[in-house]
Each structure stands twice: as C-alpha cells, then as structure tokens.
Amino acid sequence: MKTFYVTTPIYYPNDVPHIGHAYTTVLADVLARWHKSNGYDVFFLTGTDEHGLKLQRSAEKAGKTPKEFVDEMVPIFKKYWGLLDIQYDRFIRTTDPDHEELVGRVFERLHEKGYVYKGKYSGWYCVSCEKFYSEGEYVEKDGQKLCPIHNKPLEWVEEETYFLKLSAMQDEILHLIEEGNIIKPESYAREVANRIKKEGLRDLSVARPKSRVYWGVELPFDKDFVAYVWIDALLNYLTGVGYLRDNSRFEKYWPSAHHIIGKDILWFHSAIWFSVLRMLGVAPPKMLVVHAYIVNRGLKMGKSTGNVVMIDDLLERYGSSDAVRYLLMRLLNLEKDVEFDQNLLDSIYNGELADTYGNLVRRAGVLALRRLNGEVVKAGLDESLASLATEVISKTQQLMGDLKIAESLSLSFDLLREANAYLNRTQPWSSEDPNKPLYNVLEAIRISTNLLYPVMPKTSEIVSRSLGFEIIPPPNLAYGQTQLFKVKDAPILFKKV
Ligand SMILES: [Zn+2]
C-alpha cells in the first residue's frame, strides 16, 4: 500500500494558536484526507515544541515550572484542532519520553561520528527566535541591536558550546537542494541555494549550557549541556514514525515524508535538517511544502505585532469548522502573502458557500422531495454538465497532486455554478418531467461534494446523507454512475453573514 506521511511544524505552546497556525494545520489535514481517500496509508503528525529558553521564561513569568506551563497549554492546542476537525494520528510533544530518548541517541550518534565538537561561542542572541544573529542580520537602532523579526533587543551571549559540523555537508546539501526536487514551490529552493552560495553552510551551535537553559534534553556525553531546541524540535519528525525504535514502521512511512511549513522556518527545515539527516544516513524527506503567510495589516500575525486573528472569531462568524477550513484553503497561496480581509472573506462565504453551494443543495433537495417524493432515478445525461464534470474530476486530481488546492476548489465551484444555471434553465419546479433535470443537478452536486470532501468533511457528510449518495474515492468518481438518489432532506448548509 502506498503511504503518505505528513507533518506540521510543532508549535510553541507559549500562547493560544491563531489562524496562522490553523493555515498550516488545515493544509496538512486536507492533504492527509485527500491521500486517505485516494487509498494511501496516511500518518499525520502534529504537536508542540516544548523545550528551550523561551518557554522556560514564559513559565517563570507565569510563576510555574516549564512542565506545568506546557501541560496547561497542550489541551488548548488539542481543543482548537478538534474544533477545526483536524484528524491527526499523533500529537507529539518534545517532552514525550520516546522523543527525549531519541534526541539523546541522535546526539550520541552524531558525536560518535565526529560531527559534534566542543567550542566557544559568542554573539547576539534573540530569545524569542532562540537564535544568534550576526552583523548584517540584526537591526541597529539608537545604538541597540534588535531582532529583525521581533524588533526586540538582542542579548550578548558568550559561552562554551558544542558545534555541529554543517560545513562538512555544504557541497552535498547545495547539490541536494538544487537538484533534489524536494522543496516546493521551487522559488524557495532557489532562495536556500543562494543563501548557501552567499554565506556558506557554517557550523551551528547545537548545545546550551544548563546553567543558563535547564529546560531541554541533556546531552548524553556532557551532562552540563542540553540540546539546542531547534535540533530537538526537528527530530520530532523521526520520533513520530519510530526512528531507532520501530524499524519497519520507520521504513514504511519515512520515504513518503511531507513536511508542511511556513516560509520563516525554511532555512532550518532545509539546509540544517537535510544536513542532520545526511549525517545520520537517513534519506531527506520526500517533499518540503513551504507556504507564505496570511498577513494582517501587512505584517505576519504574532503576539508581539498585536495583529492576531483568533480561530474563535472565524468560527463564530462563519458558524462551522468547514466554512473556516474552506476560507483558509481558498486563500491559500504558497508563494505570496495574502492579506487578511474580512470583507473579502464575507463575500467568498456568502457568494460561494451560501449562495452557490448551499442554495443549490437546498433547492435540489426541496424539489426532489416535493416533485418526486425524494426518488430521482438515472435519466439522460446533460452533455455539457457531463463533460464539465469529467474535466473537473481529472483536473482536480492533477491540481491536488501539484498542491494547488485553491485552484482545485474553484473547479468544483465552476461545476456548481453551471448546475445552478442549468437548474434555472430547465425549471424542474414547473416542467412536466422534473426527473431528468434533477438527476443532472444531483449528479453535479455529488461530484463537487466528493471533491470538496477533504476541505469540508462534515458538510460532505451532511449533503451525502441528505441527498442519498456515498462519498467514494476520487479515482472511482464518474458522472452518471448513480442509479438512484433517495433524497431524505434539504439541509440549509450555510447561513449568510
Ligand atoms: Zn527574534
């Protein structure tokens, strides 16, 4: 059986997740559901990144131990993923015992292989990024050095550390990134390749002294240090499928690994992650899917920028997880930032979900019940709807394979719009033979509903139950294959805002 292993980044549980997190997570869920319905054996991993100085300090501020702090945050993440109908297979926490054990074992291996060596480090450090910034990277203002992302003062840190010999990997990794066809869209691969060519792949400090950062995984070969939180976090993708623990499981899923990430963490997920994997003798992931952001007032959403849009607000405004999932995927753009615009979302919601889809389902259901007692049998196919539907099925397969989710949604809506026009033209409410037009309208609804299933699973189930058809795998879908619709209900799917 073909496998599909999909991951989201593990999120920092220092605050409630917002629609930026939801954007990535819904995308991963849609890909997971799409592959599942295409017959793949899917494993979907998400979770939380719980170690490091940033969380240590957030916990201190809240008067709690780091573990108490993260234990309270994890249920909040799970609650939101439940509200958005995210069907993950494991919620991994970097404090999980199997993960902590794996981090230790990986460091031991890297150390034994000579990739980890002791050295001294000094530099300007951003606690929020958990990252050093060199000259040219940080922003200087009023004699202060500021983080280019957080706009907060950097701290001067001078300490002993362990380095990971990334420089030894430079040529191989540059080649892999340029030729490996792993990073999608390709513009991001070029970005990483250019950066490697410009500044080289420098050795990376991968340990923190316990005297400063106690909240992390201890290095097995030196108890005075903990693992750098970024390496700790990246390794979750290996823990999730049983690396060094369950070999057959690891070999089953790892070759199909798809990491979904936002563009801000591209460097760590490509240059650094691919290097670590190569040092371990593990193949790179099959695909690294990178997306741009939903921005608000031109800026990436964040606590410090104060422009966060909450998941609750969207759920309340649009009334269902499916509507929110649809809107997020409708905006999805991997390469360009998309501005959050409430008016635009309202008009997409009203125009597409309420008027086009919802209204058609309602009308078709009511007419089938009133005029045919709910029994609509197979009749002559309308040629133009049939040929459009056939095209929509095959193009959707192709677009979903190319990660063009927003484009694939618009195809299903082309078919629904055509069906609306056809319904108005054929007027089954007054025609003598309402069966043929209603059969064709129901077929068009059935095809679109099947194709929209990964994005709107609950709605698809309501429509299929009400109109009396089944959700089937997209490869088996064909216009005209239904013998009989047994319509039971004419649901109102979306109330206008
Ligand atoms: Zn920062």
Coordinates of C-alpha atoms and ligand atoms in Angstrom, one line a residue:
M1 CA 0.0 0.0 0.0
K2 CA 1.2 3.5 -0.9
T3 CA 2.0 5.6 2.2
F4 CA 1.7 9.3 2.9
Y5 CA 3.4 10.8 5.9
V6 CA 2.5 14.4 6.6
T7 CA 3.7 16.7 9.3
T8 CA 3.1 20.2 10.5
P9 CA 5.8 22.1 12.4
I10 CA 5.5 21.5 16.1
Y11 CA 4.2 24.7 17.6
Y12 CA 5.5 26.7 20.5
P13 CA 2.8 26.4 23.2
N14 CA 3.5 29.8 24.8
D15 CA 0.2 31.1 23.6
V16 CA -3.1 30.1 22.1
P17 CA -3.0 29.0 18.4
H18 CA -4.3 31.6 15.9
I19 CA -5.3 31.4 12.2
G20 CA -1.6 31.5 11.2
H21 CA -1.2 28.1 12.9
A22 CA -4.6 27.0 11.5
Y23 CA -3.5 27.8 7.9
T24 CA -0.6 25.3 8.1
T25 CA -2.5 22.7 10.1
V26 CA -5.7 22.7 7.9
L27 CA -3.4 22.4 4.8
A28 CA -1.8 19.3 6.3
D29 CA -5.2 17.9 7.2
V30 CA -6.6 18.5 3.7
L31 CA -3.6 16.7 2.2
A32 CA -3.9 13.9 4.7
R33 CA -7.6 13.4 3.9
W34 CA -7.1 13.7 0.2
H35 CA -4.5 10.9 0.2
K36 CA -6.5 8.8 2.5
S37 CA -9.5 9.0 0.2
N38 CA -7.1 8.1 -2.7
G39 CA -6.2 4.9 -1.0
Y40 CA -3.0 5.8 0.8
D41 CA -2.0 4.6 4.2
V42 CA -1.6 8.0 5.9
F43 CA 0.2 9.1 9.0
F44 CA -0.4 12.7 10.1
L45 CA 1.8 14.1 12.8
T46 CA 1.4 17.4 14.7
G47 CA 2.4 18.6 18.1
T48 CA 4.2 21.0 20.4
D49 CA 7.8 22.2 20.7
E50 CA 8.1 22.4 24.5
H51 CA 11.8 22.9 25.4
G52 CA 14.1 25.9 25.4
L53 CA 14.8 29.3 26.9
K54 CA 11.7 31.0 25.5
L55 CA 9.3 28.6 27.3
Q56 CA 11.5 28.5 30.4
R57 CA 11.0 32.2 30.6
S58 CA 7.3 32.2 29.8
A59 CA 6.8 29.7 32.5
E60 CA 8.8 31.7 35.0
K61 CA 6.8 34.8 34.2
A62 CA 3.6 32.8 34.9
G63 CA 5.0 31.5 38.2
K64 CA 5.0 27.9 37.0
T65 CA 7.5 25.2 36.2
P66 CA 8.0 24.7 32.5
K67 CA 6.3 21.4 32.6
E68 CA 3.3 22.7 34.4
F69 CA 3.1 25.5 31.9
V70 CA 3.2 23.3 28.8
D71 CA 0.9 20.8 30.4
E72 CA -1.7 23.5 30.6
M73 CA -1.2 24.7 27.0
V74 CA -1.3 21.4 25.2
P75 CA -5.0 20.8 25.8
I76 CA -5.7 24.2 24.3
F77 CA -4.0 23.2 21.1
K78 CA -5.8 20.0 21.0
K79 CA -9.1 21.7 21.6
Y80 CA -8.6 24.0 18.6
W81 CA -7.5 21.2 16.4
G82 CA -10.7 19.4 17.5
L83 CA -12.8 22.4 16.7
L84 CA -11.2 22.6 13.2
D85 CA -11.7 18.9 12.6
I86 CA -8.0 18.1 12.3
Q87 CA -7.6 14.4 12.1
Y88 CA -4.0 13.8 13.3
D89 CA -2.7 10.4 14.1
R90 CA -0.3 11.5 16.8
F91 CA 0.1 14.7 18.8
I92 CA 3.8 14.6 19.6
R93 CA 5.3 16.6 22.5
T94 CA 9.0 17.1 22.7
T95 CA 8.7 16.2 26.3
D96 CA 7.4 12.8 25.4
P97 CA 9.7 10.1 26.8
D98 CA 10.3 8.4 23.4
H99 CA 11.2 11.7 21.8
E100 CA 13.6 12.7 24.6
E101 CA 15.3 9.4 24.4
L102 CA 15.6 9.7 20.6
V103 CA 17.2 13.2 20.9
G104 CA 19.8 11.7 23.3
R105 CA 20.5 8.8 21.0
V106 CA 20.8 11.0 17.9
F107 CA 23.3 13.3 19.6
E108 CA 25.3 10.3 20.7
R109 CA 25.5 9.1 17.1
L110 CA 26.4 12.5 15.7
H111 CA 29.1 12.8 18.4
E112 CA 30.5 9.3 17.7
K113 CA 30.6 10.0 14.0
G114 CA 32.7 13.1 14.7
Y115 CA 30.1 15.6 13.6
V116 CA 29.8 17.3 17.0
Y117 CA 32.8 19.1 18.6
K118 CA 33.3 21.4 21.6
G119 CA 34.0 25.1 21.1
K120 CA 33.3 28.6 22.2
Y121 CA 30.6 30.8 21.0
S122 CA 29.8 34.5 21.4
G123 CA 27.2 36.5 19.6
W124 CA 23.9 38.4 19.7
Y125 CA 21.0 36.2 20.6
C126 CA 17.3 36.6 20.3
V127 CA 15.5 34.6 23.0
S128 CA 12.2 34.7 21.0
C129 CA 13.8 33.2 17.9
E130 CA 16.2 31.1 20.0
K131 CA 18.8 32.1 17.5
F132 CA 22.0 34.0 17.1
Y133 CA 22.2 36.9 14.7
S134 CA 25.3 38.1 13.0
E135 CA 26.2 41.5 11.7
G136 CA 24.1 42.4 8.7
E137 CA 21.3 40.2 10.0
Y138 CA 20.3 42.3 13.0
V139 CA 18.8 45.8 13.0
E140 CA 20.6 48.6 14.7
K141 CA 18.6 51.4 16.3
D142 CA 19.7 54.0 18.8
G143 CA 22.8 52.1 19.5
Q144 CA 20.9 48.9 20.2
K145 CA 20.9 45.7 18.3
L146 CA 17.4 44.4 17.6
C147 CA 16.0 41.2 16.3
P148 CA 14.9 41.7 12.7
I149 CA 11.7 39.6 13.4
H150 CA 10.8 40.6 16.9
N151 CA 12.2 44.1 16.9
K152 CA 13.4 43.4 20.5
P153 CA 16.9 44.0 21.9
L154 CA 19.3 41.1 21.4
E155 CA 21.3 39.7 24.3
W156 CA 25.1 39.3 24.2
V157 CA 25.8 35.7 24.9
E158 CA 29.3 34.2 25.4
E159 CA 29.6 30.6 26.3
E160 CA 31.1 27.2 25.7
T161 CA 29.0 25.0 23.4
Y162 CA 29.1 22.1 21.0
F163 CA 29.0 22.7 17.3
L164 CA 27.6 20.6 14.5
K165 CA 29.9 20.4 11.6
L166 CA 27.5 21.6 8.9
S167 CA 30.4 23.0 6.9
A168 CA 31.3 19.4 6.0
M169 CA 27.9 19.0 4.4
Q170 CA 27.9 22.1 2.3
D171 CA 28.5 20.7 -1.2
E172 CA 26.3 17.7 -0.8
I173 CA 23.4 19.8 0.6
L174 CA 23.7 22.5 -2.0
H175 CA 23.5 19.8 -4.7
L176 CA 20.5 18.2 -3.0
I177 CA 18.7 21.4 -2.7
E178 CA 19.3 22.4 -6.3
E179 CA 18.8 19.0 -7.9
G180 CA 16.8 17.0 -5.4
N181 CA 13.4 18.5 -6.3
I182 CA 12.4 18.4 -2.7
I183 CA 11.5 22.0 -1.8
K184 CA 8.1 23.2 -3.2
P185 CA 7.4 25.7 -4.7
E186 CA 10.9 25.8 -6.4
S187 CA 11.4 29.5 -5.7
Y188 CA 12.1 28.6 -2.1
A189 CA 14.7 26.1 -3.2
R190 CA 16.5 28.8 -5.1
E191 CA 16.3 31.1 -2.0
V192 CA 18.1 28.5 0.1
A193 CA 20.6 27.6 -2.6
N194 CA 21.5 31.3 -3.0
R195 CA 22.0 31.7 0.7
I196 CA 24.3 28.7 0.9
K197 CA 26.3 30.1 -2.0
K198 CA 26.5 33.5 -0.4
E199 CA 27.3 32.8 3.2
G200 CA 28.2 29.1 3.1
L201 CA 26.9 26.5 5.5
R202 CA 28.5 27.4 8.8
D203 CA 28.9 25.1 11.8
L204 CA 26.0 25.5 14.1
S205 CA 26.0 25.8 17.9
V206 CA 23.7 22.9 18.9
A207 CA 24.0 22.8 22.7
R208 CA 23.2 25.2 25.5
P209 CA 24.8 25.3 29.0
K210 CA 22.5 24.0 31.6
S211 CA 23.5 26.9 33.9
R212 CA 21.5 29.2 31.5
V213 CA 19.0 26.9 29.9
Y214 CA 18.0 24.0 32.1
W215 CA 14.8 23.1 30.2
G216 CA 15.9 20.7 27.5
V217 CA 17.3 17.3 26.7
E218 CA 20.6 16.6 28.4
L219 CA 23.5 15.6 26.1
P220 CA 24.5 12.0 26.8
F221 CA 28.2 12.8 26.5
D222 CA 28.2 16.0 28.6
K223 CA 25.7 16.5 31.4
D224 CA 26.4 20.2 31.6
F225 CA 24.6 20.8 28.4
V226 CA 21.2 20.4 26.8
A227 CA 20.4 20.0 23.1
Y228 CA 19.6 23.2 21.2
V229 CA 15.9 23.4 20.9
W230 CA 15.8 23.6 17.1
I231 CA 17.6 20.3 16.6
D232 CA 15.4 18.8 19.4
A233 CA 12.3 20.0 17.6
L234 CA 13.3 18.9 14.1
L235 CA 13.9 15.4 15.3
N236 CA 10.2 15.0 16.2
Y237 CA 9.6 14.1 12.6
L238 CA 11.8 11.0 13.1
T239 CA 10.4 10.1 16.5
G240 CA 6.8 10.3 15.1
V241 CA 7.4 7.3 12.8
G242 CA 9.6 5.2 15.1
Y243 CA 13.2 6.0 14.1
L244 CA 15.6 3.8 16.1
R245 CA 12.6 2.2 17.8
D246 CA 10.4 0.5 15.3
N247 CA 12.3 0.0 12.1
S248 CA 9.6 -1.5 10.0
R249 CA 7.3 1.4 10.8
F250 CA 10.0 3.9 10.1
E251 CA 10.8 2.3 6.7
K252 CA 7.2 2.2 5.9
Y253 CA 6.4 5.9 6.4
W254 CA 9.7 7.9 6.2
P255 CA 10.2 7.6 2.4
S256 CA 6.9 9.4 1.9
A257 CA 7.5 12.2 4.4
H258 CA 5.9 15.6 3.5
H259 CA 6.8 18.5 5.8
I260 CA 4.4 21.4 5.7
I261 CA 5.9 24.7 6.9
G262 CA 5.7 28.4 6.8
K263 CA 8.4 30.3 5.0
D264 CA 10.0 31.7 8.1
I265 CA 11.4 28.3 9.1
L266 CA 12.6 27.3 5.7
W267 CA 16.4 27.5 6.5
F268 CA 16.2 25.2 9.5
H269 CA 14.0 22.8 7.6
S270 CA 16.2 22.6 4.6
A271 CA 19.9 23.4 4.9
I272 CA 20.1 22.3 8.6
W273 CA 17.6 19.5 8.7
F274 CA 18.8 17.9 5.4
S275 CA 22.4 18.0 6.8
V276 CA 21.4 16.3 10.1
L277 CA 19.6 13.6 8.2
R278 CA 22.6 13.0 5.9
M279 CA 24.9 12.8 8.9
L280 CA 22.6 10.1 10.3
G281 CA 22.5 8.3 7.0
V282 CA 18.7 9.0 6.7
A283 CA 17.2 10.0 3.3
P284 CA 15.9 13.5 3.1
P285 CA 12.1 14.0 3.2
K286 CA 10.2 13.4 0.0
M287 CA 8.8 16.9 0.0
L288 CA 9.1 20.2 1.9
V289 CA 6.0 22.2 1.2
V290 CA 6.5 25.9 2.1
H291 CA 3.8 28.4 2.3
A292 CA 3.7 32.2 2.6
Y293 CA 1.6 33.9 5.3
I294 CA -1.8 35.3 5.8
V295 CA -0.7 38.7 6.9
N296 CA -2.7 41.3 8.8
R297 CA -2.1 45.0 8.0
G298 CA 1.0 43.9 6.0
L299 CA 2.7 42.0 8.9
K300 CA 2.9 38.4 9.8
M301 CA 0.5 37.6 12.7
G302 CA 2.1 37.5 16.0
K303 CA 1.7 38.2 19.7
S304 CA 4.3 41.0 19.6
T305 CA 2.8 42.7 16.5
G306 CA -0.7 42.6 18.1
N307 CA -2.5 41.7 14.8
V308 CA -3.5 38.2 15.6
V309 CA -6.8 36.9 14.2
M310 CA -8.2 34.2 16.5
I311 CA -9.7 30.9 15.4
D312 CA -12.7 31.5 17.7
D313 CA -13.6 34.8 15.8
L314 CA -13.8 33.0 12.5
L315 CA -15.7 30.0 13.9
E316 CA -18.2 32.3 15.4
R317 CA -18.6 34.5 12.4
Y318 CA -18.9 31.7 9.8
G319 CA -20.6 29.2 12.0
S320 CA -18.8 26.0 11.2
S321 CA -15.3 24.4 11.0
D322 CA -15.9 23.6 7.4
A323 CA -16.5 27.2 6.4
V324 CA -13.3 28.3 8.2
R325 CA -11.4 25.4 6.6
Y326 CA -12.8 26.4 3.2
L327 CA -11.9 30.0 3.6
L328 CA -8.4 29.3 4.7
M329 CA -7.8 27.0 1.8
R330 CA -9.5 29.3 -0.6
L331 CA -6.9 32.0 0.3
L332 CA -4.0 29.5 0.2
N333 CA -1.1 30.8 -1.7
L334 CA 2.3 29.1 -1.3
E335 CA 4.3 31.8 -2.9
K336 CA 2.7 35.1 -1.9
D337 CA 1.5 36.6 1.3
V338 CA -2.2 37.1 1.4
E339 CA -3.8 40.0 3.3
F340 CA -6.5 39.1 5.8
D341 CA -9.5 40.9 4.7
Q342 CA -12.8 40.4 6.5
N343 CA -14.9 41.9 3.6
L344 CA -13.3 39.6 1.1
L345 CA -13.9 36.5 3.4
D346 CA -17.5 37.6 3.9
S347 CA -18.1 37.9 0.1
I348 CA -16.4 34.5 -0.6
Y349 CA -18.5 32.9 2.2
N350 CA -21.8 34.4 1.1
G351 CA -21.2 34.1 -2.7
E352 CA -19.7 30.6 -2.8
L353 CA -20.7 28.7 0.2
A354 CA -24.1 30.2 1.0
D355 CA -25.4 31.2 -2.5
T356 CA -23.7 28.8 -4.9
Y357 CA -23.3 25.5 -2.9
G358 CA -25.8 25.9 -0.1
N359 CA -28.6 27.3 -2.2
L360 CA -28.2 24.6 -4.9
V361 CA -28.3 21.8 -2.4
R362 CA -31.3 23.3 -0.7
R363 CA -33.3 23.9 -3.9
A364 CA -32.4 20.5 -5.4
G365 CA -33.4 18.8 -2.2
V366 CA -36.7 20.6 -1.8
L367 CA -37.6 20.0 -5.5
A368 CA -36.7 16.3 -5.3
L369 CA -38.9 15.9 -2.2
R370 CA -41.8 17.9 -3.5
R371 CA -42.0 16.7 -7.0
L372 CA -40.6 13.2 -6.9
N373 CA -41.1 12.1 -3.3
G374 CA -37.4 12.1 -3.0
E375 CA -36.7 9.4 -5.6
V376 CA -34.7 10.5 -8.5
V377 CA -33.7 7.8 -10.9
K378 CA -31.0 7.7 -13.5
A379 CA -32.0 9.6 -16.7
G380 CA -30.5 11.1 -19.8
L381 CA -27.2 12.9 -19.1
D382 CA -26.9 16.6 -19.9
E383 CA -23.9 16.6 -22.2
S384 CA -22.4 19.9 -21.2
L385 CA -22.7 19.2 -17.4
A386 CA -21.3 15.7 -18.0
S387 CA -18.3 16.9 -19.9
L388 CA -17.6 19.7 -17.5
A389 CA -17.8 17.2 -14.6
T390 CA -15.5 14.8 -16.2
E391 CA -12.9 17.6 -16.8
V392 CA -13.3 18.8 -13.2
I393 CA -12.7 15.3 -11.8
S394 CA -9.5 14.8 -13.7
K395 CA -8.1 18.3 -13.3
T396 CA -8.8 18.2 -9.6
Q397 CA -6.7 15.1 -9.3
Q398 CA -3.9 16.8 -11.1
L399 CA -4.1 20.1 -9.1
M400 CA -4.3 18.4 -5.7
G401 CA -1.2 16.4 -6.7
D402 CA 0.5 19.7 -7.5
L403 CA -0.6 21.2 -4.2
K404 CA -2.8 23.8 -6.0
I405 CA -5.7 23.5 -3.5
A406 CA -7.3 26.9 -4.0
E407 CA -7.4 26.3 -7.8
S408 CA -8.9 22.9 -7.3
L409 CA -11.7 24.3 -5.1
S410 CA -12.6 26.8 -7.8
L411 CA -13.1 23.9 -10.3
S412 CA -15.7 22.3 -8.0
F413 CA -17.5 25.7 -7.8
D414 CA -17.4 26.1 -11.6
L415 CA -19.4 22.9 -11.8
L416 CA -21.8 24.0 -9.0
R417 CA -22.4 27.3 -10.8
E418 CA -23.1 25.5 -14.1
A419 CA -25.6 23.3 -12.3
N420 CA -27.3 26.4 -10.8
A421 CA -27.6 27.9 -14.3
Y422 CA -28.9 24.5 -15.7
L423 CA -31.5 24.3 -12.9
N424 CA -32.7 27.8 -13.7
R425 CA -32.8 27.0 -17.4
T426 CA -34.7 23.6 -17.1
Q427 CA -37.1 24.8 -14.4
P428 CA -37.9 21.4 -12.8
W429 CA -40.4 23.1 -10.5
S430 CA -42.8 23.5 -13.4
S431 CA -41.6 21.1 -16.0
E432 CA -43.6 18.0 -16.8
D433 CA -40.7 15.7 -16.4
P434 CA -38.6 17.0 -13.5
N435 CA -36.6 13.8 -13.1
K436 CA -34.0 14.4 -15.8
P437 CA -33.0 17.9 -14.8
L438 CA -33.0 17.0 -11.1
Y439 CA -30.9 13.9 -11.8
N440 CA -28.3 16.0 -13.5
V441 CA -28.3 18.6 -10.8
L442 CA -27.9 16.0 -8.2
E443 CA -25.0 14.4 -10.1
A444 CA -23.2 17.7 -10.3
I445 CA -23.7 18.2 -6.6
R446 CA -22.5 14.7 -5.9
I447 CA -19.3 15.2 -7.9
S448 CA -18.5 18.5 -6.3
T449 CA -19.3 17.3 -2.8
N450 CA -17.0 14.3 -3.3
L451 CA -14.2 16.5 -4.5
L452 CA -14.7 19.1 -1.7
Y453 CA -14.7 16.4 1.0
P454 CA -11.0 16.8 2.1
V455 CA -11.7 20.5 2.8
M456 CA -15.3 20.3 4.1
P457 CA -15.7 16.8 5.5
K458 CA -18.7 17.5 7.7
T459 CA -20.6 19.3 5.0
S460 CA -19.9 16.5 2.6
E461 CA -21.3 14.0 5.0
I462 CA -24.4 16.1 5.6
V463 CA -25.0 16.5 1.8
S464 CA -24.4 12.9 1.0
R465 CA -26.7 11.7 3.8
S466 CA -29.4 14.1 2.9
L467 CA -29.4 13.6 -0.9
G468 CA -28.8 9.9 -0.7
F469 CA -25.4 9.1 -2.2
E470 CA -22.0 8.0 -1.0
I471 CA -18.6 9.6 -0.7
I472 CA -16.3 7.5 -2.8
P473 CA -12.6 7.7 -3.7
P474 CA -11.9 10.4 -6.3
P475 CA -10.3 7.9 -8.8
N476 CA -13.7 6.0 -8.9
L477 CA -15.8 9.0 -9.4
A478 CA -17.7 9.4 -12.7
Y479 CA -20.6 11.5 -13.8
G480 CA -23.7 9.4 -14.4
Q481 CA -22.8 6.4 -12.2
T482 CA -25.7 6.9 -9.8
Q483 CA -28.7 4.7 -10.4
L484 CA -31.0 6.2 -7.8
F485 CA -30.9 9.2 -5.4
K486 CA -33.0 8.7 -2.3
V487 CA -33.3 12.2 -1.1
K488 CA -34.3 12.5 2.6
D489 CA -33.7 16.1 3.4
A490 CA -33.0 19.5 2.0
P491 CA -30.5 21.0 4.5
I492 CA -29.5 24.6 4.9
L493 CA -25.7 24.3 4.9
F494 CA -24.5 27.9 5.4
K495 CA -26.4 30.9 6.8
K496 CA -25.4 34.2 5.2
V497 CA -23.4 36.7 7.2
Ligands
ZN1 ZN 13.6 37.3 17.3

